[in-house]
Coordinates of C-alpha atoms in Angstrom, one line a residue:
M1 CA -3.6 -8.5 66.2
S2 CA -0.5 -7.4 64.3
F3 CA -0.8 -6.4 60.6
S4 CA 1.9 -7.0 58.0
T5 CA 1.9 -5.0 54.8
S6 CA 3.9 -7.7 53.1
S7 CA 1.1 -10.3 53.7
F8 CA -1.2 -8.0 51.8
V9 CA 1.1 -6.7 49.0
N10 CA 2.6 -9.9 48.0
P11 CA -0.7 -11.7 47.0
V12 CA -1.9 -8.6 45.3
A13 CA 1.4 -8.2 43.3
S14 CA 1.3 -11.9 42.4
L15 CA -2.2 -11.6 41.2
F16 CA -1.4 -8.5 39.2
F17 CA 1.6 -10.1 37.4
A18 CA -0.3 -13.3 36.8
T19 CA -3.0 -11.3 35.1
I20 CA -0.5 -9.5 32.9
V21 CA 1.2 -12.7 31.9
R22 CA -2.2 -14.3 31.1
W23 CA -3.2 -11.2 29.0
L24 CA 0.1 -11.3 27.1
G25 CA -0.5 -14.9 26.3
W26 CA -3.9 -14.0 24.9
V27 CA -2.3 -11.3 22.8
R28 CA 0.3 -13.8 21.6
D29 CA -2.3 -16.3 20.5
W30 CA -4.3 -13.7 18.7
C31 CA -1.2 -12.5 16.8
L32 CA -0.3 -16.0 15.7
R33 CA -3.8 -16.7 14.7
E34 CA -4.4 -13.4 12.8
G35 CA -0.9 -13.1 11.3
T36 CA -0.2 -9.6 12.5
W37 CA 1.0 -7.8 15.6
P38 CA -0.9 -4.8 17.2
V39 CA 2.0 -2.3 17.1
P40 CA 0.3 0.5 19.0
C41 CA -0.7 -1.9 21.9
W42 CA 2.9 -3.1 22.3
A43 CA 4.2 0.4 21.9
S44 CA 1.9 1.7 24.7
L45 CA 3.0 -1.1 27.0
S46 CA 6.7 -0.2 26.5
G47 CA 5.9 3.5 27.1
D48 CA 7.2 4.7 23.8
W49 CA 7.2 3.9 20.1
K50 CA 10.4 1.9 20.4
G51 CA 8.1 -1.0 21.0
F52 CA 7.6 -1.2 17.3
E53 CA 11.1 -2.8 16.9
M54 CA 10.4 -5.0 20.0
S55 CA 7.2 -6.3 18.4
T56 CA 9.1 -7.4 15.3
D57 CA 11.7 -9.3 17.4
L58 CA 9.0 -10.8 19.6
A59 CA 7.1 -12.0 16.6
L60 CA 10.2 -13.7 15.2
H61 CA 10.8 -15.4 18.6
L62 CA 7.2 -16.6 18.5
G63 CA 8.0 -18.7 15.5
W64 CA 7.3 -16.4 12.6
K65 CA 10.9 -16.6 11.4
A66 CA 10.4 -20.2 10.3
N67 CA 7.1 -19.3 8.6
L68 CA 8.7 -16.3 6.8
L69 CA 11.5 -18.5 5.4
G70 CA 8.9 -20.8 4.0
I71 CA 6.9 -18.0 2.5
V72 CA 9.7 -16.2 0.7
N73 CA 10.9 -19.5 -0.9
S74 CA 7.5 -20.1 -2.2
A75 CA 6.6 -20.1 -5.9
S76 CA 3.5 -18.1 -5.0
L77 CA 5.5 -15.1 -3.7
D78 CA 4.5 -12.0 -5.6
I79 CA 7.5 -9.6 -5.7
F80 CA 7.3 -5.8 -6.1
I81 CA 10.2 -3.5 -6.7
L82 CA 9.9 0.0 -5.0
A83 CA 12.1 2.5 -6.8
G84 CA 12.4 6.3 -7.3
Q85 CA 13.3 9.0 -4.8
S86 CA 12.2 10.3 -1.5
N87 CA 8.4 10.1 -1.8
M88 CA 8.7 6.4 -2.6
A89 CA 11.4 5.9 0.1
G90 CA 8.9 7.6 2.5
R91 CA 9.1 10.9 4.4
G92 CA 5.7 10.6 6.0
G93 CA 5.9 11.6 9.7
V94 CA 9.5 13.0 9.3
V95 CA 9.7 16.4 11.0
R96 CA 13.0 18.3 11.2
G97 CA 15.0 15.2 10.3
R98 CA 13.3 12.8 12.7
W99 CA 10.5 10.3 12.2
D100 CA 7.7 10.5 14.6
Q101 CA 7.4 6.7 14.6
Y102 CA 3.6 6.7 14.0
V103 CA 2.6 3.7 12.0
P104 CA -1.0 3.9 10.6
P105 CA -3.0 0.7 10.8
Q106 CA -2.9 0.3 7.0
C107 CA 0.9 0.0 7.3
W108 CA 1.1 -2.5 10.2
P109 CA 3.3 -5.6 9.7
N110 CA 1.7 -8.8 8.4
R111 CA 3.3 -12.2 8.3
R112 CA 2.4 -12.5 4.6
I113 CA 4.5 -9.4 3.7
S114 CA 8.3 -9.5 3.7
R115 CA 11.0 -7.2 2.5
L116 CA 14.5 -7.7 1.1
N117 CA 16.8 -5.8 3.4
A118 CA 20.1 -4.1 2.6
G119 CA 21.9 -7.3 3.3
R120 CA 19.7 -9.1 0.8
Q121 CA 18.0 -11.2 3.4
W122 CA 14.2 -11.6 3.6
E123 CA 12.7 -10.3 6.8
E124 CA 9.3 -9.3 8.1
A125 CA 8.4 -6.0 6.4
H126 CA 7.8 -3.0 8.6
E127 CA 8.1 0.8 8.5
P128 CA 10.2 2.5 7.5
L129 CA 10.8 0.1 4.6
H130 CA 13.7 2.1 3.2
A131 CA 15.6 2.8 6.5
D132 CA 18.6 0.8 5.5
I133 CA 18.4 1.5 1.8
D134 CA 18.0 5.3 1.6
A135 CA 20.9 5.5 4.0
G136 CA 21.9 8.7 5.8
K137 CA 18.4 10.2 5.5
A138 CA 15.5 10.2 7.9
C139 CA 13.0 7.7 6.4
G140 CA 9.4 7.5 7.5
V141 CA 6.1 6.1 6.1
G142 CA 6.0 5.5 2.4
P143 CA 3.4 3.9 0.1
G144 CA 4.9 0.4 0.2
M145 CA 3.3 -1.2 3.3
A146 CA -0.2 0.3 2.5
F147 CA 0.1 -1.1 -1.0
A148 CA 1.1 -4.6 0.2
N149 CA -1.5 -4.8 2.9
E150 CA -4.2 -3.9 0.4
V151 CA -3.0 -6.4 -2.1
V152 CA -3.0 -9.1 0.6
R153 CA -6.5 -8.0 1.8
A154 CA -7.9 -8.1 -1.7
R155 CA -6.4 -11.4 -2.8
G156 CA -7.1 -13.4 0.3
S157 CA -5.2 -15.7 2.6
D158 CA -3.1 -17.4 -0.1
E159 CA -1.5 -14.1 -1.1
V160 CA 2.2 -13.5 0.0
V161 CA 4.0 -10.4 -1.0
G162 CA 7.7 -9.6 -1.1
L163 CA 8.8 -5.9 -1.3
V164 CA 12.2 -4.9 -2.6
P165 CA 13.0 -1.3 -1.6
C166 CA 15.4 0.5 -3.9
A167 CA 14.4 4.2 -3.7
V168 CA 17.0 6.9 -2.9
G169 CA 16.0 10.4 -2.2
G170 CA 17.2 13.4 -4.2
T171 CA 18.0 11.4 -7.4
R172 CA 17.4 12.6 -11.0
I173 CA 16.3 10.0 -13.5
S174 CA 19.8 10.2 -15.1
A175 CA 21.1 8.6 -11.9
W176 CA 18.9 5.5 -12.7
A177 CA 20.1 5.0 -16.3
R178 CA 21.7 1.6 -17.2
G179 CA 25.3 1.5 -16.2
T180 CA 24.8 3.7 -13.1
S181 CA 25.3 2.3 -9.5
L182 CA 21.6 2.8 -8.7
Y183 CA 20.4 0.9 -11.8
S184 CA 22.9 -1.9 -11.2
E185 CA 21.8 -2.2 -7.6
L186 CA 18.1 -2.2 -8.5
V187 CA 18.6 -5.0 -11.1
S188 CA 20.8 -7.0 -8.8
R189 CA 18.4 -6.8 -5.8
A190 CA 15.4 -7.7 -8.1
L191 CA 17.2 -10.8 -9.4
E192 CA 18.2 -11.8 -5.9
S193 CA 14.6 -11.5 -4.7
A194 CA 13.4 -14.1 -7.1
K195 CA 16.4 -16.4 -6.9
N196 CA 14.6 -19.0 -4.7
G197 CA 11.1 -18.7 -6.1
G198 CA 8.4 -16.2 -6.7
S199 CA 7.7 -13.8 -9.5
I200 CA 8.5 -10.1 -10.0
R201 CA 5.0 -8.7 -10.6
A202 CA 5.7 -5.0 -11.0
V203 CA 7.9 -2.0 -10.5
L204 CA 6.4 0.8 -8.5
W205 CA 8.1 4.0 -9.6
Y206 CA 7.8 7.4 -8.0
Q207 CA 10.5 9.8 -9.1
G208 CA 10.9 13.1 -11.0
E209 CA 10.9 15.8 -8.4
S210 CA 14.6 16.4 -8.9
D211 CA 14.1 16.7 -12.7
T212 CA 11.9 19.8 -12.3
V213 CA 14.8 22.1 -11.6
I214 CA 16.5 22.3 -15.0
R215 CA 14.4 22.6 -18.2
A216 CA 16.6 20.2 -20.2
D217 CA 16.0 17.5 -17.5
A218 CA 12.3 18.1 -17.6
E219 CA 12.0 18.0 -21.3
G220 CA 14.1 14.9 -21.6
Y221 CA 12.2 13.0 -19.0
R222 CA 9.9 11.0 -21.3
A223 CA 12.7 9.6 -23.4
N224 CA 14.8 8.8 -20.3
M225 CA 11.8 7.0 -18.6
E226 CA 10.9 5.0 -21.6
R227 CA 14.5 3.9 -22.0
L228 CA 14.6 2.9 -18.3
V229 CA 11.5 0.8 -18.7
M230 CA 12.9 -1.0 -21.8
D231 CA 16.3 -1.6 -20.1
L232 CA 14.7 -3.1 -17.0
R233 CA 12.5 -5.4 -19.0
S234 CA 15.5 -6.6 -21.0
D235 CA 17.9 -7.1 -18.0
L236 CA 15.2 -8.7 -15.8
K237 CA 14.1 -10.8 -18.8
I238 CA 10.5 -9.9 -18.3
P239 CA 9.4 -8.4 -21.6
D240 CA 6.0 -7.4 -20.4
L241 CA 7.0 -6.3 -16.9
L242 CA 4.3 -4.0 -15.4
V243 CA 5.5 -0.6 -14.4
I244 CA 3.2 1.6 -12.3
Q245 CA 4.4 5.1 -12.4
V246 CA 3.3 7.8 -10.0
V247 CA 2.7 11.2 -11.7
L248 CA 4.2 13.9 -9.6
A249 CA 2.3 15.8 -6.9
S250 CA 5.2 18.3 -6.4
G251 CA 8.6 19.2 -7.6
E252 CA 11.8 20.9 -6.5
G253 CA 11.8 23.4 -9.3
K254 CA 9.5 25.3 -11.6
F255 CA 9.2 22.7 -14.3
T256 CA 6.9 20.3 -12.5
D257 CA 4.2 20.5 -15.1
V258 CA 6.7 19.7 -17.9
V259 CA 7.7 16.5 -16.1
R260 CA 4.0 15.6 -15.3
K261 CA 3.2 16.0 -19.0
A262 CA 6.1 13.8 -20.0
Q263 CA 4.9 11.1 -17.5
L264 CA 1.4 11.2 -18.8
E265 CA 2.5 10.9 -22.4
I266 CA 4.7 7.8 -22.0
N267 CA 3.5 5.4 -24.7
L268 CA 4.7 1.9 -23.8
P269 CA 2.6 -1.2 -23.3
N270 CA 1.9 -2.2 -19.7
V271 CA 3.0 1.1 -18.2
K272 CA 0.2 2.5 -15.9
C273 CA 0.0 5.9 -14.3
V274 CA -1.3 6.8 -10.8
D275 CA -1.7 10.6 -10.4
A276 CA -0.6 11.9 -7.1
K277 CA -1.7 15.5 -7.8
G278 CA -3.9 16.9 -5.1
L279 CA -2.6 14.6 -2.3
P280 CA -1.8 16.8 0.7
L281 CA 1.8 17.8 1.1
K282 CA 3.9 18.5 4.2
A283 CA 4.9 22.0 5.1
D284 CA 7.9 21.8 2.7
N285 CA 5.4 21.5 -0.2
L286 CA 7.5 18.6 -1.6
H287 CA 6.9 15.5 0.4
L288 CA 3.6 13.7 1.0
T289 CA 2.1 13.5 4.5
T290 CA 1.7 10.2 6.2
A291 CA -2.0 10.1 5.3
S292 CA -1.1 10.9 1.7
E293 CA 1.5 8.1 1.5
V294 CA -1.2 5.7 2.8
R295 CA -3.7 6.9 0.2
L296 CA -1.0 6.6 -2.6
G297 CA -0.3 3.0 -1.5
L298 CA -4.0 2.1 -1.9
M299 CA -4.1 3.8 -5.3
L300 CA -1.0 1.8 -6.4
A301 CA -2.6 -1.4 -5.1
H302 CA -5.9 -0.8 -7.0
A303 CA -3.9 0.0 -10.2
F304 CA -2.1 -3.3 -9.8
L305 CA -5.2 -5.3 -8.9
G306 CA -7.0 -3.8 -12.0
S307 CA -4.2 -4.7 -14.4

């Protein structure tokens, strides 16, 4: 009796690929039902973390793009402006100028969370949120996705969140004053985000590290921040706009405590503080670790939910 390897291999190969296809179908159905995509699973299938980008594309092809367009044009969309410098833009997981591409579960994409990209188009939100906003710098995990996922979790299935990233690393507060390019871009993006429905619920602000280098900057921080809040409320036509400010965990210079004191002494209605002091820092003693960014996102979410 002759024996052919092809007569054995072909059925086995067919069974193997049929099983894989069936398994992917189960995963697809679960994703559509739960409204999320298991990023690590897809990444492991692809053999590297580039699968994160593939998962977003696949989700859109599975029909989420149509759902997203309906969500971001909904009057129920809660919009949050993310502004400040590098710790808001996200440096979690960035080592020697490269992001390690690790996305914690608290930061995974969710079909009820979108972001306004640099082209001012809504898309499914994913890390790094500021990749096309804080251009020319290596962006990693920030607090935005953990914040949004916690708000969605706490508020239930009807909650939809739109994130508007605006943070730029290495900027002093004077660079955000009315009339500057950063201020104009923030206001313009914020207005664009609510053009087709939804409401701007809060500005999440994490900035000040660059104002710790020169004493005059540090001592003038309170007045500059209060003026910024009032200008934003005026130009966005939201007199009681909630501003949640992160009190510094670190600084570039020796006047960190001066800026922290200024932040804690701001005396305006509907301005809340979340203190980042004590959150673990990376080796540079300036930027938050990935775990710290996640923790900060949860702290910001709880501050908003308690407002």
